Tab-separated table of C-alpha atoms in Angstrom:
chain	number	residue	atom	x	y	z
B	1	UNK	CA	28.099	-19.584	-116.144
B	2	UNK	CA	26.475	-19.949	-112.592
B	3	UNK	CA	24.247	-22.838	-112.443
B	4	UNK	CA	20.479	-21.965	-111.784
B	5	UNK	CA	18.841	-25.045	-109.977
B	6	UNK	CA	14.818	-24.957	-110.818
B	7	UNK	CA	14.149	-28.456	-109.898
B	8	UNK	CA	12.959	-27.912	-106.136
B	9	UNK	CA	10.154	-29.614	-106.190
B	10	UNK	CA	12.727	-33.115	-107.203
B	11	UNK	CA	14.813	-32.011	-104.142
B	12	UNK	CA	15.875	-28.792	-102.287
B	13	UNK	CA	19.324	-27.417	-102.920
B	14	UNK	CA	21.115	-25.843	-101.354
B	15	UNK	CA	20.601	-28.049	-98.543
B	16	UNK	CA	20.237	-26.800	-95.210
B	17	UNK	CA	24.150	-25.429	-94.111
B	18	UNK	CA	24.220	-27.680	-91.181
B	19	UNK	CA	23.489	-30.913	-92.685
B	20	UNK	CA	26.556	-32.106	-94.698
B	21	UNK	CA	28.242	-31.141	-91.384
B	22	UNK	CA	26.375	-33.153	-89.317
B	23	UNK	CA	26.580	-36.540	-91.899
B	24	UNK	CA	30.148	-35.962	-91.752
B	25	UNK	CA	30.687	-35.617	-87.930
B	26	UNK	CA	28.578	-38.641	-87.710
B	27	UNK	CA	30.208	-40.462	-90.191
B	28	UNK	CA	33.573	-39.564	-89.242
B	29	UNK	CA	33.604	-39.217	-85.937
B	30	UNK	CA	31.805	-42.759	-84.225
B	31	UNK	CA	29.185	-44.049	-87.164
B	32	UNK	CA	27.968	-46.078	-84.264
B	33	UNK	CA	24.490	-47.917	-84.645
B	34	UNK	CA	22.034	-47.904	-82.537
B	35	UNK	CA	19.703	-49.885	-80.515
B	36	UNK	CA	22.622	-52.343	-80.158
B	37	UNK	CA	25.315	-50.853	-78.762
B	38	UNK	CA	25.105	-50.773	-75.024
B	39	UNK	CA	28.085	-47.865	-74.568
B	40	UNK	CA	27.616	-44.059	-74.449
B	41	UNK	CA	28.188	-43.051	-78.242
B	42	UNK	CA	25.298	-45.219	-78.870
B	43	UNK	CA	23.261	-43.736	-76.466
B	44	UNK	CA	24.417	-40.283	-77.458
B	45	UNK	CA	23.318	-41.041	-81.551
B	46	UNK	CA	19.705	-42.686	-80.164
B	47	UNK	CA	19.212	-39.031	-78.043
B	48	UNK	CA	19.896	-37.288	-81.567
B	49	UNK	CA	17.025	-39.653	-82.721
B	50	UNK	CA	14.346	-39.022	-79.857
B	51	UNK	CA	15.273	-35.359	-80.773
B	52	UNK	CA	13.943	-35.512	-84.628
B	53	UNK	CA	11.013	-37.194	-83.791
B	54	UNK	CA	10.446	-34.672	-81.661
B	55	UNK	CA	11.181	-31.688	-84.082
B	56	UNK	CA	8.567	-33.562	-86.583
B	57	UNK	CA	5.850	-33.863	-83.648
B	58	UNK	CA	6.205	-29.678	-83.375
B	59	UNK	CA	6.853	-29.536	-87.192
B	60	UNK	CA	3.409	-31.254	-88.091
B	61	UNK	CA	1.603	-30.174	-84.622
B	62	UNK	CA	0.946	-33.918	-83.562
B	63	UNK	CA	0.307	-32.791	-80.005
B	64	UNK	CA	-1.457	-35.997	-78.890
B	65	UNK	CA	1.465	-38.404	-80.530
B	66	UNK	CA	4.418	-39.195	-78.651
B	67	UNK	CA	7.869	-39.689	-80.421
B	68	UNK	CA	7.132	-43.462	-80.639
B	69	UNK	CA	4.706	-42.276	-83.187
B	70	UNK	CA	7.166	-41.267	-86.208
B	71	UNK	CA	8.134	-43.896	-87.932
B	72	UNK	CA	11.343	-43.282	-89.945
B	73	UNK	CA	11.517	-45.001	-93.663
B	74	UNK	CA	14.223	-44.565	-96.675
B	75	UNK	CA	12.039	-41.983	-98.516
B	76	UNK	CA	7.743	-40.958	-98.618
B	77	UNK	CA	7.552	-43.826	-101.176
B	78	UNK	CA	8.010	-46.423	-98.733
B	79	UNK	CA	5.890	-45.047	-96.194
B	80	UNK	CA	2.823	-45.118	-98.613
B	81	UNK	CA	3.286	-48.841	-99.625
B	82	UNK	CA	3.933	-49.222	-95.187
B	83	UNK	CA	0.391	-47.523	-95.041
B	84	UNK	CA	-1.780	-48.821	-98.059
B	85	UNK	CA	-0.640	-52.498	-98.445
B	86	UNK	CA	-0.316	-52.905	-94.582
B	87	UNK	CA	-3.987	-51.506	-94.205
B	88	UNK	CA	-5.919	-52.483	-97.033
B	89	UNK	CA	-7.692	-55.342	-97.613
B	90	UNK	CA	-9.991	-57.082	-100.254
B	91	UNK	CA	-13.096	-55.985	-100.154
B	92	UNK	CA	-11.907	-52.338	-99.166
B	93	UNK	CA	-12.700	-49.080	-101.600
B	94	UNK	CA	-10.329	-46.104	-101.375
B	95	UNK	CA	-11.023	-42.415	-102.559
B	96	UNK	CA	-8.257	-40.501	-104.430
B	97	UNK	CA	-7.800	-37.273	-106.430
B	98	UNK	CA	-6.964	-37.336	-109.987
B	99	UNK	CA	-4.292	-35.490	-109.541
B	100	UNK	CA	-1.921	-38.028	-107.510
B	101	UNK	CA	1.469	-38.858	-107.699
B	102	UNK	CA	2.671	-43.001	-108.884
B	103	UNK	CA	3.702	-43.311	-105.122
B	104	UNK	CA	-0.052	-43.417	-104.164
B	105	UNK	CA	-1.073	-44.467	-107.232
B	106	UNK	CA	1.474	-47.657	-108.302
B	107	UNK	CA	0.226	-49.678	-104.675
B	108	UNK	CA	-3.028	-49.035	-105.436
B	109	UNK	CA	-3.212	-50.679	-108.650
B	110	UNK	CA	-1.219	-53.621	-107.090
B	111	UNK	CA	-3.664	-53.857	-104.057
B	112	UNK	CA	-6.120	-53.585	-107.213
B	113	UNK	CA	-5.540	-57.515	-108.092
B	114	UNK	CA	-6.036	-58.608	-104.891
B	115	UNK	CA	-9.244	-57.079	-104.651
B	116	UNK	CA	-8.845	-53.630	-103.195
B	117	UNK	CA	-11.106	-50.697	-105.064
B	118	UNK	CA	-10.570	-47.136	-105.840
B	119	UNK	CA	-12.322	-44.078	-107.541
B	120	UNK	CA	-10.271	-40.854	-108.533
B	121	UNK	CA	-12.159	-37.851	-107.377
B	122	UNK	CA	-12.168	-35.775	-110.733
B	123	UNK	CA	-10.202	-32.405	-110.829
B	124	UNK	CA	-10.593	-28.945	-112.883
B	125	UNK	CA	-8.274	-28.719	-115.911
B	126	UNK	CA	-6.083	-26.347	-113.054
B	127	UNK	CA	-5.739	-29.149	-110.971
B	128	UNK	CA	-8.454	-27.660	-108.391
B	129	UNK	CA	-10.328	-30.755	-106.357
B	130	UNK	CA	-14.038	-31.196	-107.254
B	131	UNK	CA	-14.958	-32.064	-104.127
B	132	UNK	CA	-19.000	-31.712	-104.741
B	133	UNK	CA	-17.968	-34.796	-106.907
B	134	UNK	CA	-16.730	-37.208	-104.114
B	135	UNK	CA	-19.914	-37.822	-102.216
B	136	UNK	CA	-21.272	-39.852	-105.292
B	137	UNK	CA	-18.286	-42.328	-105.394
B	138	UNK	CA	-18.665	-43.224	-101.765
B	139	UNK	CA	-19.447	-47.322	-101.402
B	140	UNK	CA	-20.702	-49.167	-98.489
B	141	UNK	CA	-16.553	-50.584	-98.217
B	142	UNK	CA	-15.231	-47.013	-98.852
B	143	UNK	CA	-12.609	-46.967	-96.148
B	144	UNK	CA	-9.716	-44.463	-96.659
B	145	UNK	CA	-9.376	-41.294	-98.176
B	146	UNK	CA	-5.869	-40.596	-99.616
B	147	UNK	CA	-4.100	-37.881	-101.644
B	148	UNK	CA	-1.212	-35.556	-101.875
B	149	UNK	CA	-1.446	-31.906	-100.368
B	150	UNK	CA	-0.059	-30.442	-103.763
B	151	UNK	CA	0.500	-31.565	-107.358
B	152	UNK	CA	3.966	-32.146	-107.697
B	153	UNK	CA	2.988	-31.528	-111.464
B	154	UNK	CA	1.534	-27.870	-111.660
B	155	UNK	CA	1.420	-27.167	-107.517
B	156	UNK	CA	-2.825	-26.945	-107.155
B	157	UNK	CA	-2.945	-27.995	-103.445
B	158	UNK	CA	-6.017	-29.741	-102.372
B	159	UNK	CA	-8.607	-28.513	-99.875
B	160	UNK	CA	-7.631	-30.770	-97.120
B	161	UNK	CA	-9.564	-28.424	-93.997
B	162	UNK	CA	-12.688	-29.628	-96.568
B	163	UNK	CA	-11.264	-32.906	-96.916
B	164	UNK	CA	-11.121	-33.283	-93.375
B	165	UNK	CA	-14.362	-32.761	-92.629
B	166	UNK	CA	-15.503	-34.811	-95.564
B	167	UNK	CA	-13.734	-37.969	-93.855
B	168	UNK	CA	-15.119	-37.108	-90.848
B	169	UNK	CA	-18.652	-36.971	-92.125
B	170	UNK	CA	-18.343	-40.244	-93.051
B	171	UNK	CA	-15.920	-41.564	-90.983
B	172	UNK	CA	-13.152	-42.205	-93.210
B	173	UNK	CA	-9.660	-42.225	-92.366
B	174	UNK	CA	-7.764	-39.818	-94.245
B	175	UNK	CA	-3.906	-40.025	-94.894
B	176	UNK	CA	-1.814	-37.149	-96.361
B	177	UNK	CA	0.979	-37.071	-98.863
B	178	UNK	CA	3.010	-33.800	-97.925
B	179	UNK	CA	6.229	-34.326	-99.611
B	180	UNK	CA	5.619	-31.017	-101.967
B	181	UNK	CA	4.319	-29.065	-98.993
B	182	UNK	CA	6.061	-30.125	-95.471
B	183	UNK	CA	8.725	-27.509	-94.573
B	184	UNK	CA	7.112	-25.089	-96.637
B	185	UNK	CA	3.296	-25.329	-95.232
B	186	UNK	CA	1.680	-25.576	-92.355
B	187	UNK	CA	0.108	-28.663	-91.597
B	188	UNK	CA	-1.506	-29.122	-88.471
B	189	UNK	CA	-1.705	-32.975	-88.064
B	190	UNK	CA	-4.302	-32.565	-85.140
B	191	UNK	CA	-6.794	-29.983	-86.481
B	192	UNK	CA	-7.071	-31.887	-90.163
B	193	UNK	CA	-7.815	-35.332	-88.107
B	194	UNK	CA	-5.178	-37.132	-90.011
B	195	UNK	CA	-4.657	-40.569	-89.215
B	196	UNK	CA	-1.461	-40.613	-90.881
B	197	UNK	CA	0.778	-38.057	-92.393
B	198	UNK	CA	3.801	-39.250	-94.732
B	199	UNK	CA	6.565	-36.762	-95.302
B	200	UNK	CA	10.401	-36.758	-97.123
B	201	UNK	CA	13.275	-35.547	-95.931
B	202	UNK	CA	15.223	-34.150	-99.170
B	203	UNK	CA	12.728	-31.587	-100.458
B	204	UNK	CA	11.367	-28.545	-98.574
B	205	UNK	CA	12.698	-29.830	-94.938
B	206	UNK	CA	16.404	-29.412	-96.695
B	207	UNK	CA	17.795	-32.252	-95.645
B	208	UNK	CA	19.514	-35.019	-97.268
B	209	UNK	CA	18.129	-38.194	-99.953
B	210	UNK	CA	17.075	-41.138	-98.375
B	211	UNK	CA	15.077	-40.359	-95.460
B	212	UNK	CA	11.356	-39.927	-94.983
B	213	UNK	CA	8.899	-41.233	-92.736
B	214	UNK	CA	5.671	-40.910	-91.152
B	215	UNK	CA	3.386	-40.134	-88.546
B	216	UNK	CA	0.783	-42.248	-87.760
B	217	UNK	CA	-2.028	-42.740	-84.648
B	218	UNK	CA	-2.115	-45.536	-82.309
B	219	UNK	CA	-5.254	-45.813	-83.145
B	220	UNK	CA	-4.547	-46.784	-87.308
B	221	UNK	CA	-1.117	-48.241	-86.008
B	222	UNK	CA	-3.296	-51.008	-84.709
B	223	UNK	CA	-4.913	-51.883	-87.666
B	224	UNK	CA	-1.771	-51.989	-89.956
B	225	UNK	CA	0.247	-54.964	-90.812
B	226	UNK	CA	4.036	-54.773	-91.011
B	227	UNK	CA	5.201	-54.648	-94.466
B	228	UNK	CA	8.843	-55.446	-93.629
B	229	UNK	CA	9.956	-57.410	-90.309
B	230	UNK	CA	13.512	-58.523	-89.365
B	231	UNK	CA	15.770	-57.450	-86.380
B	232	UNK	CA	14.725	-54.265	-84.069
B	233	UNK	CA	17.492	-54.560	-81.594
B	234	UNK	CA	14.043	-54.651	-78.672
B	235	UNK	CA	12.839	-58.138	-77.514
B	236	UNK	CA	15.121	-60.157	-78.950
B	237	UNK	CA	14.345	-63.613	-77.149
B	238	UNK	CA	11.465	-63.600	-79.782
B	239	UNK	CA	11.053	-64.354	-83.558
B	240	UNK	CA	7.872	-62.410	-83.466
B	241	UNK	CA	7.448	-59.165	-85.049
B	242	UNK	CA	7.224	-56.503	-82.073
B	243	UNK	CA	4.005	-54.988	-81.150
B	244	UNK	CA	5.164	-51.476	-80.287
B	245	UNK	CA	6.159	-48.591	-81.584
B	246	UNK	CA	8.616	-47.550	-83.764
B	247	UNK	CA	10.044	-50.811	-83.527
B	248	UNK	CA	6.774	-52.527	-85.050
B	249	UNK	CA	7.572	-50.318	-88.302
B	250	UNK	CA	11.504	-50.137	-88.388
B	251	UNK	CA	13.695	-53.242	-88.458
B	252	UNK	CA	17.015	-52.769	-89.673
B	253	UNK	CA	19.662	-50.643	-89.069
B	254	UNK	CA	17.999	-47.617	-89.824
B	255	UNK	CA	19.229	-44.286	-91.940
B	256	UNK	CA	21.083	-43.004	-89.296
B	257	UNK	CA	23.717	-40.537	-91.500
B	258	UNK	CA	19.960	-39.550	-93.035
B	259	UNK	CA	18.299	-39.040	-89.994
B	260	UNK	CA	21.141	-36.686	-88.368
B	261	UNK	CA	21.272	-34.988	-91.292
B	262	UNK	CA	17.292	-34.321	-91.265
B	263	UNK	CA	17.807	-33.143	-87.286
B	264	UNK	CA	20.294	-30.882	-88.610
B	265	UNK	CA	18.123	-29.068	-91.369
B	266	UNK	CA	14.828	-29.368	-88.458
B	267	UNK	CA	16.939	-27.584	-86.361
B	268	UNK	CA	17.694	-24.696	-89.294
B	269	UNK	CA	14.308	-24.453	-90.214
B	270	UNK	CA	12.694	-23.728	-86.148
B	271	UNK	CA	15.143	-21.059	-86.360
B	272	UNK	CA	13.379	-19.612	-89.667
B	273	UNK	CA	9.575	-18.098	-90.594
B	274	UNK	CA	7.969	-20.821	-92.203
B	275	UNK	CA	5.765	-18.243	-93.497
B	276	UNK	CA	8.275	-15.708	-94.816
B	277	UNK	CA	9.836	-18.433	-96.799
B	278	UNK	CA	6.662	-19.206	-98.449
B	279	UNK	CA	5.762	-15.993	-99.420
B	280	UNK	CA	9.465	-15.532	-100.746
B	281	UNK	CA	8.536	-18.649	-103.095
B	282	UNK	CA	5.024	-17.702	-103.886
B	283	UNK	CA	6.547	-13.957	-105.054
B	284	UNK	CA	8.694	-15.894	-107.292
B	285	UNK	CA	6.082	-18.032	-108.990
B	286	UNK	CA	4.070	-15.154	-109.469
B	287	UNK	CA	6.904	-13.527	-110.864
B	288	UNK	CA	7.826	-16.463	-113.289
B	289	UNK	CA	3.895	-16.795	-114.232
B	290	UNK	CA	3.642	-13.286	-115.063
B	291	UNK	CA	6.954	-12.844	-117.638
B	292	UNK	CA	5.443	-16.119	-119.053
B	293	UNK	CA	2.093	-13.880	-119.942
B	294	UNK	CA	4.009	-11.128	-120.570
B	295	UNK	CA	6.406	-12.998	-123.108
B	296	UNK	CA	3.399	-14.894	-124.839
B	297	UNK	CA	0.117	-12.590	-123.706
B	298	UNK	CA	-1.798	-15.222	-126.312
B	299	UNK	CA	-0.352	-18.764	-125.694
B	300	UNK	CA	1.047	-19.102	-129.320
B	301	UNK	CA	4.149	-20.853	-128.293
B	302	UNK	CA	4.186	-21.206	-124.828
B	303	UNK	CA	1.121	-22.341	-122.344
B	304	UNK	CA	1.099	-22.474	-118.580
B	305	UNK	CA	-0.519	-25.357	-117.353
B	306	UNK	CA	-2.972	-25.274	-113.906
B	307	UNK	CA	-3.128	-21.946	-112.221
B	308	UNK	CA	-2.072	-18.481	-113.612
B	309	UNK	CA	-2.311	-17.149	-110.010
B	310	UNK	CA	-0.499	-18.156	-106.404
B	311	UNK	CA	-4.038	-19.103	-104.893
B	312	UNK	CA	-4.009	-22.060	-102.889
B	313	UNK	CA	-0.681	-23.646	-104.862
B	314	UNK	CA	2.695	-24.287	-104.232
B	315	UNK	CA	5.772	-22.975	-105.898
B	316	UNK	CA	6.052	-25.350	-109.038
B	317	UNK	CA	5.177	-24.124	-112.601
B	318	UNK	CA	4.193	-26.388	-115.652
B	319	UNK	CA	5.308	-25.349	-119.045
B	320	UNK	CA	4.160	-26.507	-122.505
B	321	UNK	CA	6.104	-25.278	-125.342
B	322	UNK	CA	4.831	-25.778	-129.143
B	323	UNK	CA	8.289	-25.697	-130.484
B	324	UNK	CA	10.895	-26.499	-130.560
B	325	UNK	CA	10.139	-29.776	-128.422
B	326	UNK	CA	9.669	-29.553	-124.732
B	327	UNK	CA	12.587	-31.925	-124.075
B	328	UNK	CA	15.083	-29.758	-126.592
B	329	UNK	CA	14.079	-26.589	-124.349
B	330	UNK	CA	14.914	-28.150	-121.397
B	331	UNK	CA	18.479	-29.433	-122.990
B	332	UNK	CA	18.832	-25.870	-124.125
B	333	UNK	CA	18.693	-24.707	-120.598
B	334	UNK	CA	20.685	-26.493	-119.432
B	335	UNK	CA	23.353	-26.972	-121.663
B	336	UNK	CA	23.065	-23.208	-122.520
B	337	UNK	CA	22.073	-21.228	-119.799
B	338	UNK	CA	23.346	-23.546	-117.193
B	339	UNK	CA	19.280	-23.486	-115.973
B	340	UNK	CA	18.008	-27.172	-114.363
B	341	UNK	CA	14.324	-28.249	-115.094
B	342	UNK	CA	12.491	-31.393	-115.380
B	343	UNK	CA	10.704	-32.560	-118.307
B	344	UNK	CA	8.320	-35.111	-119.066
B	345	UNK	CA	5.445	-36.822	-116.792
B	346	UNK	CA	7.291	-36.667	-113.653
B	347	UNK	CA	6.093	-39.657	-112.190
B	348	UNK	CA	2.050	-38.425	-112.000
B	349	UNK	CA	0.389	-39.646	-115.388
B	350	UNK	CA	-3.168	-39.466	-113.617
B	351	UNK	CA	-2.081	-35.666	-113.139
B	352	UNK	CA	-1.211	-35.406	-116.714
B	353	UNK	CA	-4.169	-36.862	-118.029
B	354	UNK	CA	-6.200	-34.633	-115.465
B	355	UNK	CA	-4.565	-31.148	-116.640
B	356	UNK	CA	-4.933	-32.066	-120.297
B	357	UNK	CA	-0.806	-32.922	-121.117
B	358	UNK	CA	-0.567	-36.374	-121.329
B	359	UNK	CA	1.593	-38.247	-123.409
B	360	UNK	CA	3.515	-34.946	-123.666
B	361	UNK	CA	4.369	-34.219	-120.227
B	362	UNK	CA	5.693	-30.607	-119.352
B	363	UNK	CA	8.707	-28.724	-118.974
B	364	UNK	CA	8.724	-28.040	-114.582
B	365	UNK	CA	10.015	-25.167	-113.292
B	366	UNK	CA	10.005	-25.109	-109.432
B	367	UNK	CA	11.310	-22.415	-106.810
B	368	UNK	CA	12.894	-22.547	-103.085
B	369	UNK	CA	13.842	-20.109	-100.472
B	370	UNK	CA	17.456	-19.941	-101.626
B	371	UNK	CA	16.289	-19.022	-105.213
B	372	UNK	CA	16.208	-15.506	-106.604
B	373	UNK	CA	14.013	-13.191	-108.737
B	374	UNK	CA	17.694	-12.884	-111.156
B	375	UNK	CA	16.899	-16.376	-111.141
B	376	UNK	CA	13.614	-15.991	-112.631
B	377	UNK	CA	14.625	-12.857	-115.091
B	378	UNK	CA	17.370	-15.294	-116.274
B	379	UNK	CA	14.762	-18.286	-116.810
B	380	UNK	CA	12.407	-15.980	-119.123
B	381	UNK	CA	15.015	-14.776	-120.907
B	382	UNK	CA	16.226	-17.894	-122.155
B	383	UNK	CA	13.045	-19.252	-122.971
B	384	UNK	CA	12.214	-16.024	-125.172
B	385	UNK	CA	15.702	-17.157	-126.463
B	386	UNK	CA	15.361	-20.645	-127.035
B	387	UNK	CA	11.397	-20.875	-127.850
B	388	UNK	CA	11.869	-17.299	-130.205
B	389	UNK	CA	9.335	-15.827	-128.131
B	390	UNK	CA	9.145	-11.670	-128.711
B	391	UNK	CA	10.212	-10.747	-125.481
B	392	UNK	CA	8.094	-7.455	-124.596
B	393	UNK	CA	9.790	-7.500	-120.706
């Protein structure tokens, strides 16, 4: 039986066509490193490298940054902890949603014991920002405002143009966690007055595991200290950590296989409608959302969780299934119908607690350009199967 991959919003697949070939011409063909090798295949790999900063400058419509300004990191987990624990210190108070991910959340309640502060602005049982709520849980230290641009639990996307202006009112800064929405939708780094934007590789931008990164301003650059220092290849009569950028923010030998591999997919997705492919997702969801209504019109058995609609969301789906468990359905469709979800709390118990389905978690279904409405007819059938839901299709 074909496989049906429904875990998108884990990682994309199929990749980008152009990426495995690029690792492997890399890797095969020099696997040079760079900023150390003073011959022409060095040179040639740290062009490829100015070139993907570049893409992600266009990508995220950083007009005023330079390619200095992306900052390359294993995955948008390490950026975070690069941005909160080099930033914040005691004394400071951070606003989040309620709806955020562990990677925002986990260095926040480390930074917590050494004094840093934070308030979760409260969310709708869809997942929907009450922003009228944030004004109230501003303190004379509130210094950052921080959250993801969708819930990587039941895809509610925050209202970050209101956001924006929010941080600007009060002059916040204002970093953005886009790793369910870069490559997907448009973010315009300059017209939301982000200070930072952190971003993966390995979901909607196609390319492969293990490289994210982020964008950040000289002006917040300034202000944050290294969380990792070592060798840069620049200025090396000096045991100091370098002042500039990227160098001040990656030491190491960097990703390089990763970052090729990123330029690769980049370069497939200027080539495609950003906007075409998210309407091709958000027909999808509705289509999923719909045969879920349609297969349980009065929740009996099955329950969507967050939005019923494709208003201001991305293309993930939470699931809630009264029997048999939630974790048995998802074994059933996979080792059944050859269909791959994720089940549980996927990372965001704040979410969970937020949308009403935590302990218990939720089955995930989540859809990417390459997937197909037979993909989705094939979904709702097995659940009607597995769940013994009448199915009135």
């Amino acid at each position: 039986m074909k496989k049906i991959y429904l875990d998108q919003a884990s990682t994309s697949y199929p990749k980008a066509p152009s990426v495995a070939r690029a690792v492997y011409d890399y890797l095969s063909g020099s696997a040079v490193n760079v900023n150390r090798g003073g011959y022409q295949a060095a040179y040639s790999v740290e062009e490829q490298i100015f070139e993907t900063r570049e893409q992600l400058l266009r990508l995220f419509h950083f007009t005023s940054g330079k390619g200095k300004n992306v900052i390359f990191t294993p995955n948008i987990t390490t950026s975070l902890n690069i941005l909160l624990k080099g930033l914040l210190k005691p004394g400071d108070h951070v606003l989040v949603s309620s709806m955020e991910h562990n990677a925002i959340m986990r260095p926040l309640v480390q930074l917590a014991g050494n004094g840093v502060t934070f308030d979760r602005i409260p969310c709708r049982k869809d997942g929907s920002l009450l922003i009228e709520k944030a004004e109230a849980l501003l303190r004379p230290k509130t210094r950052l405002l921080v959250c993801l641009h969708a819930s990587n639990v039941c895809g509610t996307m925050m209202p970050v143009q209101k956001l924006s202006a929010f941080c600007q009112k009060h002059h916040l800064l204002f970093i953005l966690d886009t790793a369910q929405t870069a490559g997907t939708v448009p973010i315009d780094m300059e017209a939301l007055h982000l200070d930072a934007l952190a971003f993966t590789g390995h979901k909607s931008l196609r390319g492969p595991q293990g490289i994210g990164g982020f964008l950040i301003t000289n002006e917040l650059a300034a202000q944050i200290e290294p969380l990792i220092s070592g060798g840069t290849g620049s200025v090396s009569h000096t045991e100091e950590v370098p002042a500039f950028l990227p160098d001040r923010f990656e030491p190491g030998t960097p990703n390089i296989p990763g970052i090729l591999g990123l330029h690769a997919a980049l370069s497939d997705l200027e080539k495609t409608s950003m906007e075409e492919s998210f309407q091709h997702e958000m027909k999808l969801t509705q289509e999923f959302i719909d045969g879920i209504q349609a297969l349980d019109p009065f929740e009996k058995n099955i329950r969507i969780i967050g939005k019923k609609n494709t208003t201001d969301r991305c293309a993930v789906v939470s699931l809630q299934t009264l029997q048999p468990d939630m974790s048995m359905v998802a074994y059933e469709l996979d080792s059944t119908y050859s269909i791959m979800t994720r089940v549980g709390l996927h990372c965001a118990p704040s979410a969970h607690k937020t949308l009403g389905t935590y302990p218990e978690g939720t089955i995930r279904f989540s859809f990417g350009s390459e997937n197909t409405r037979h993909d989705v007819d094939q979904a709702l059938h097995a659940l009607a199967e597995i769940t013994g839901t009448l199915c009135i299709l």
